[in-house]
mmCIF file of C-alpha atoms in Angstrom:
data_model
loop_
_atom_site.group_PDB
_atom_site.id
_atom_site.type_symbol
_atom_site.label_atom_id
_atom_site.label_comp_id
_atom_site.label_asym_id
_atom_site.label_seq_id
_atom_site.Cartn_x
_atom_site.Cartn_y
_atom_site.Cartn_z
ATOM 1 C CA THR A 1 3.492 -7.050 -2.699
ATOM 2 C CA VAL A 2 4.740 -6.753 -6.256
ATOM 3 C CA ILE A 3 8.391 -7.586 -6.763
ATOM 4 C CA LEU A 4 10.062 -6.414 -9.966
ATOM 5 C CA VAL A 5 12.658 -8.851 -11.222
ATOM 6 C CA PRO A 6 14.613 -8.266 -14.443
ATOM 7 C CA SER A 7 12.608 -9.626 -17.398
ATOM 8 C CA ARG A 8 9.657 -10.806 -15.271
ATOM 9 C CA LEU A 9 7.167 -9.783 -12.615
ATOM 10 C CA ILE A 10 6.554 -11.850 -9.516
ATOM 11 C CA PHE A 11 3.318 -11.096 -7.710
ATOM 12 C CA SER A 12 2.907 -12.212 -4.128
ATOM 13 C CA VAL A 13 -0.256 -11.343 -2.215
ATOM 14 C CA THR A 14 -0.614 -12.345 1.421
ATOM 15 C CA GLY A 15 -3.253 -11.701 4.069
ATOM 16 C CA VAL A 16 -6.236 -11.661 1.706
ATOM 17 C CA PRO A 17 -7.501 -14.109 -0.922
ATOM 18 C CA ASP A 18 -5.443 -13.552 -4.071
ATOM 19 C CA THR A 19 -8.617 -13.674 -6.180
ATOM 20 C CA SER A 20 -10.360 -10.845 -4.257
ATOM 21 C CA HIS A 21 -10.955 -7.235 -5.225
ATOM 22 C CA PHE A 22 -8.827 -6.312 -2.187
ATOM 23 C CA ALA A 23 -5.847 -8.205 -3.678
ATOM 24 C CA ARG A 24 -6.342 -6.691 -7.140
ATOM 25 C CA THR A 25 -6.450 -3.217 -5.624
ATOM 26 C CA MET A 26 -3.250 -3.799 -3.635
ATOM 27 C CA VAL A 27 -1.426 -5.100 -6.699
ATOM 28 C CA ALA A 28 -2.653 -2.249 -8.917
ATOM 29 C CA ALA A 29 -1.545 0.489 -6.490
ATOM 30 C CA ASP A 30 1.762 -1.251 -5.795
ATOM 31 C CA PHE A 31 2.461 -1.653 -9.506
ATOM 32 C CA ARG A 32 1.644 2.008 -10.226
ATOM 33 C CA MET A 33 3.874 3.141 -7.347
ATOM 34 C CA LYS A 34 6.820 1.146 -8.697
ATOM 35 C CA ARG A 35 6.309 2.523 -12.216
ATOM 36 C CA LEU A 36 6.588 6.035 -10.771
ATOM 37 C CA ALA A 37 9.651 5.112 -8.700
ATOM 38 C CA MET A 38 11.491 3.518 -11.610
ATOM 39 C CA ASP A 39 10.708 6.408 -14.010
ATOM 40 C CA PHE A 40 8.660 4.252 -16.378
ATOM 41 C CA GLU A 41 6.173 7.142 -16.447
ATOM 42 C CA PRO A 42 6.116 10.655 -15.019
ATOM 43 C CA ALA A 43 4.213 11.362 -11.817
ATOM 44 C CA PRO A 44 0.877 13.090 -12.467
ATOM 45 C CA VAL A 45 1.629 15.600 -9.679
ATOM 46 C CA LYS A 46 4.183 18.387 -9.297
ATOM 47 C CA ASP A 47 7.412 18.018 -7.356
ATOM 48 C CA MET A 48 7.505 14.231 -7.363
ATOM 49 C CA PRO A 49 10.619 13.045 -9.163
ATOM 50 C CA SER A 50 11.225 9.352 -9.689
ATOM 51 C CA PHE A 51 13.651 7.430 -7.494
ATOM 52 C CA LEU A 52 15.917 6.943 -10.512
ATOM 53 C CA SER A 53 16.029 10.662 -11.341
ATOM 54 C CA MET A 54 16.759 11.445 -7.670
ATOM 55 C CA THR A 55 19.593 8.905 -7.768
ATOM 56 C CA ARG A 56 21.028 10.427 -10.952
ATOM 57 C CA SER A 57 20.875 13.928 -9.444
ATOM 58 C CA THR A 58 22.982 12.904 -6.428
ATOM 59 C CA GLY A 59 25.787 11.714 -8.700
ATOM 60 C CA HIS A 60 26.463 8.772 -6.365
ATOM 61 C CA GLY A 61 24.632 6.075 -8.279
ATOM 62 C CA VAL A 62 23.066 3.108 -6.555
ATOM 63 C CA SER A 63 25.084 0.245 -5.163
ATOM 64 C CA ASN A 64 22.037 -2.026 -4.874
ATOM 65 C CA MET A 65 19.188 -1.907 -7.396
ATOM 66 C CA MET A 66 17.167 -4.361 -5.304
ATOM 67 C CA GLN A 67 15.285 -1.555 -3.609
ATOM 68 C CA ARG A 68 11.933 -2.578 -2.176
ATOM 69 C CA TRP A 69 8.929 -0.286 -1.664
ATOM 70 C CA TRP A 70 5.521 -1.086 -0.271
ATOM 71 C CA LEU A 71 2.408 0.775 0.831
ATOM 72 C CA ALA A 72 1.206 0.290 4.405
ATOM 73 C CA PRO A 73 -1.587 1.608 6.644
ATOM 74 C CA ASN A 74 -0.798 4.983 8.249
ATOM 75 C CA TYR A 75 -3.302 5.949 10.923
ATOM 76 C CA GLU A 76 -3.129 7.885 14.147
ATOM 77 C CA PRO A 77 -4.944 6.347 17.129
ATOM 78 C CA LEU A 78 -8.678 6.259 16.483
ATOM 79 C CA ALA A 79 -10.796 8.852 18.264
ATOM 80 C CA LYS A 80 -13.992 7.781 20.012
ATOM 81 C CA THR A 81 -16.794 9.294 21.995
ATOM 82 C CA ALA A 82 -17.035 8.662 25.747
ATOM 83 C CA ASP A 83 -19.767 6.054 25.228
ATOM 84 C CA GLY A 84 -17.702 4.274 22.539
ATOM 85 C CA LEU A 85 -20.496 4.420 19.967
ATOM 86 C CA ALA A 86 -18.881 6.866 17.537
ATOM 87 C CA TRP A 87 -15.351 6.467 16.180
ATOM 88 C CA GLU A 88 -13.162 8.504 13.857
ATOM 89 C CA LEU A 89 -10.371 7.345 11.579
ATOM 90 C CA ARG A 90 -7.533 9.837 11.796
ATOM 91 C CA GLY A 91 -4.382 10.238 9.770
ATOM 92 C CA PRO A 92 -3.604 10.019 6.072
ATOM 93 C CA GLY A 93 -4.344 6.284 5.807
ATOM 94 C CA VAL A 94 -1.395 5.203 3.618
ATOM 95 C CA LYS A 95 2.377 5.531 3.765
ATOM 96 C CA CYS A 96 5.211 4.328 1.567
ATOM 97 C CA LEU A 97 8.024 2.308 3.157
ATOM 98 C CA THR A 98 11.315 1.076 1.742
ATOM 99 C CA GLU A 99 14.351 -1.107 2.378
ATOM 100 C CA GLU A 100 17.082 -2.735 0.356
ATOM 101 C CA SER A 101 16.990 -6.430 -0.390
ATOM 102 C CA TYR A 102 19.346 -8.904 -1.979
ATOM 103 C CA VAL A 103 19.273 -12.282 -3.705
ATOM 104 C CA GLU A 104 20.654 -15.190 -1.682
ATOM 105 C CA ALA A 105 22.758 -17.940 -3.225
ATOM 106 C CA SER A 106 19.591 -20.064 -3.399
ATOM 107 C CA GLY A 107 17.969 -17.413 -5.608
ATOM 108 C CA ASP A 108 15.524 -16.325 -2.909
ATOM 109 C CA LYS A 109 15.072 -12.637 -2.197
ATOM 110 C CA ALA A 110 15.854 -11.505 1.358
ATOM 111 C CA ALA A 111 15.635 -8.222 3.277
ATOM 112 C CA SER A 112 19.005 -6.651 4.048
ATOM 113 C CA GLY A 113 17.803 -4.399 6.874
ATOM 114 C CA LYS A 114 19.686 -1.550 5.177
ATOM 115 C CA LYS A 115 18.168 1.743 4.123
ATOM 116 C CA ASN A 116 19.101 3.902 1.168
ATOM 117 C CA SER A 117 18.776 7.627 1.944
ATOM 118 C CA THR A 118 17.573 8.475 -1.575
ATOM 119 C CA ALA A 119 14.977 5.692 -1.448
ATOM 120 C CA GLU A 120 13.882 6.925 1.997
ATOM 121 C CA LYS A 121 13.457 10.435 0.586
ATOM 122 C CA TRP A 122 11.464 9.092 -2.369
ATOM 123 C CA ALA A 123 9.227 7.060 -0.012
ATOM 124 C CA ALA A 124 8.635 10.182 2.123
ATOM 125 C CA THR A 125 7.698 12.139 -1.011
ATOM 126 C CA MET A 126 5.344 9.362 -2.105
ATOM 127 C CA THR A 127 3.675 9.476 1.328
ATOM 128 C CA GLU A 128 3.461 13.271 1.284
ATOM 129 C CA LYS A 129 1.952 13.309 -2.221
ATOM 130 C CA TYR A 130 -0.327 10.292 -1.707
ATOM 131 C CA GLU A 131 -3.597 12.228 -1.367
ATOM 132 C CA GLU A 132 -2.828 14.250 -4.478
ATOM 133 C CA LEU A 133 -1.806 11.096 -6.376
ATOM 134 C CA ALA A 134 -5.115 9.477 -5.380
ATOM 135 C CA GLU A 135 -6.944 12.333 -7.113
ATOM 136 C CA HIS A 136 -5.140 11.457 -10.369
ATOM 137 C CA ASP A 137 -4.974 7.672 -10.111
ATOM 138 C CA SER A 138 -7.932 5.713 -8.780
ATOM 139 C CA SER A 139 -5.762 2.745 -7.746
ATOM 140 C CA PHE A 140 -4.243 4.885 -4.966
ATOM 141 C CA GLY A 141 -7.652 6.135 -3.815
ATOM 142 C CA GLN A 142 -9.078 2.612 -3.848
ATOM 143 C CA LEU A 143 -6.144 1.326 -1.792
ATOM 144 C CA ARG A 144 -6.763 3.967 0.865
ATOM 145 C CA ASN A 145 -10.462 3.036 0.870
ATOM 146 C CA ILE A 146 -9.826 -0.684 1.378
ATOM 147 C CA MET A 147 -7.333 0.094 4.148
ATOM 148 C CA ASP A 148 -10.025 2.233 5.803
ATOM 149 C CA LEU A 149 -12.514 -0.639 5.443
ATOM 150 C CA ALA A 150 -10.049 -3.115 6.947
ATOM 151 C CA VAL A 151 -9.511 -0.840 9.964
ATOM 152 C CA VAL A 152 -13.267 -0.341 10.407
ATOM 153 C CA GLY A 153 -13.884 -4.094 10.118
ATOM 154 C CA ALA A 154 -11.206 -4.827 12.706
ATOM 155 C CA LEU A 155 -12.672 -2.163 14.993
ATOM 156 C CA ILE A 156 -16.196 -3.606 14.723
ATOM 157 C CA GLU A 157 -14.857 -7.073 15.523
ATOM 158 C CA LYS A 158 -12.462 -6.063 18.324
ATOM 159 C CA GLU A 159 -14.933 -3.798 20.111
ATOM 160 C CA ARG A 160 -17.879 -6.143 19.390
ATOM 161 C CA LEU A 161 -19.806 -3.146 18.095
ATOM 162 C CA LEU A 162 -22.557 -5.235 16.478
ATOM 163 C CA ASP A 163 -23.362 -6.712 19.905
ATOM 164 C CA VAL A 164 -23.109 -3.284 21.564
ATOM 165 C CA ALA A 165 -25.602 -1.882 19.081
ATOM 166 C CA GLY A 166 -27.815 -4.961 19.227
ATOM 167 C CA LEU A 167 -27.435 -5.245 15.493
ATOM 168 C CA THR A 168 -27.485 -8.296 13.283
ATOM 169 C CA LEU A 169 -26.583 -8.059 9.641
ATOM 170 C CA PRO A 170 -27.670 -11.394 8.215
ATOM 171 C CA ARG A 171 -27.144 -10.431 4.579
ATOM 172 C CA LEU A 172 -23.686 -8.941 5.202
ATOM 173 C CA MET A 173 -22.531 -11.601 7.668
ATOM 174 C CA ALA A 174 -23.888 -14.580 5.709
ATOM 175 C CA GLU A 175 -21.574 -16.850 3.839
ATOM 176 C CA GLU A 176 -22.121 -15.104 0.529
ATOM 177 C CA PRO A 177 -19.671 -16.031 -2.206
ATOM 178 C CA GLN A 178 -17.132 -13.328 -2.965
ATOM 179 C CA ASP A 179 -16.547 -12.053 -6.449
ATOM 180 C CA ARG A 180 -13.455 -13.833 -7.735
ATOM 181 C CA TYR A 181 -10.947 -12.448 -10.194
ATOM 182 C CA PRO A 182 -8.023 -14.142 -11.913
ATOM 183 C CA ALA A 183 -5.035 -14.127 -9.557
#
């Protein structure tokens, strides 16, 4: 997750090592998405206005500028053959979600549970245009790819597919050091 705070950026990555390629990819795609939302740069695809331009066009303004967006996996149930040896990922892979947040008296950020209709519309547009955006910005394509890999890895583990296939992958399953990048 990348949280934009006036005059500074706070990066928070959870669920994967913050020095991994996976983390760098998540941060890069999240950062690019927020730049598009906040109108820091134009979208490289047609019919994708920024959140700020959508807000200006409604004439209502925004009562809370602590809008939060994030990208999440977006898959339909996996398809499989009757023998369970072939599987298919289905669905677009990535969706954009949103909610409003606020700053507590302690200075910590908290979710409000509220939704902003303009932000919801922008998130839906981001989801709809995701595939096209990925063609113009590799960070979006890479994020979809690592989400696919995470789903496939979880599937292999959950269904014990290496055992089913009688397969050992000593080089892949060994304790090889990961490439590390500055967090």
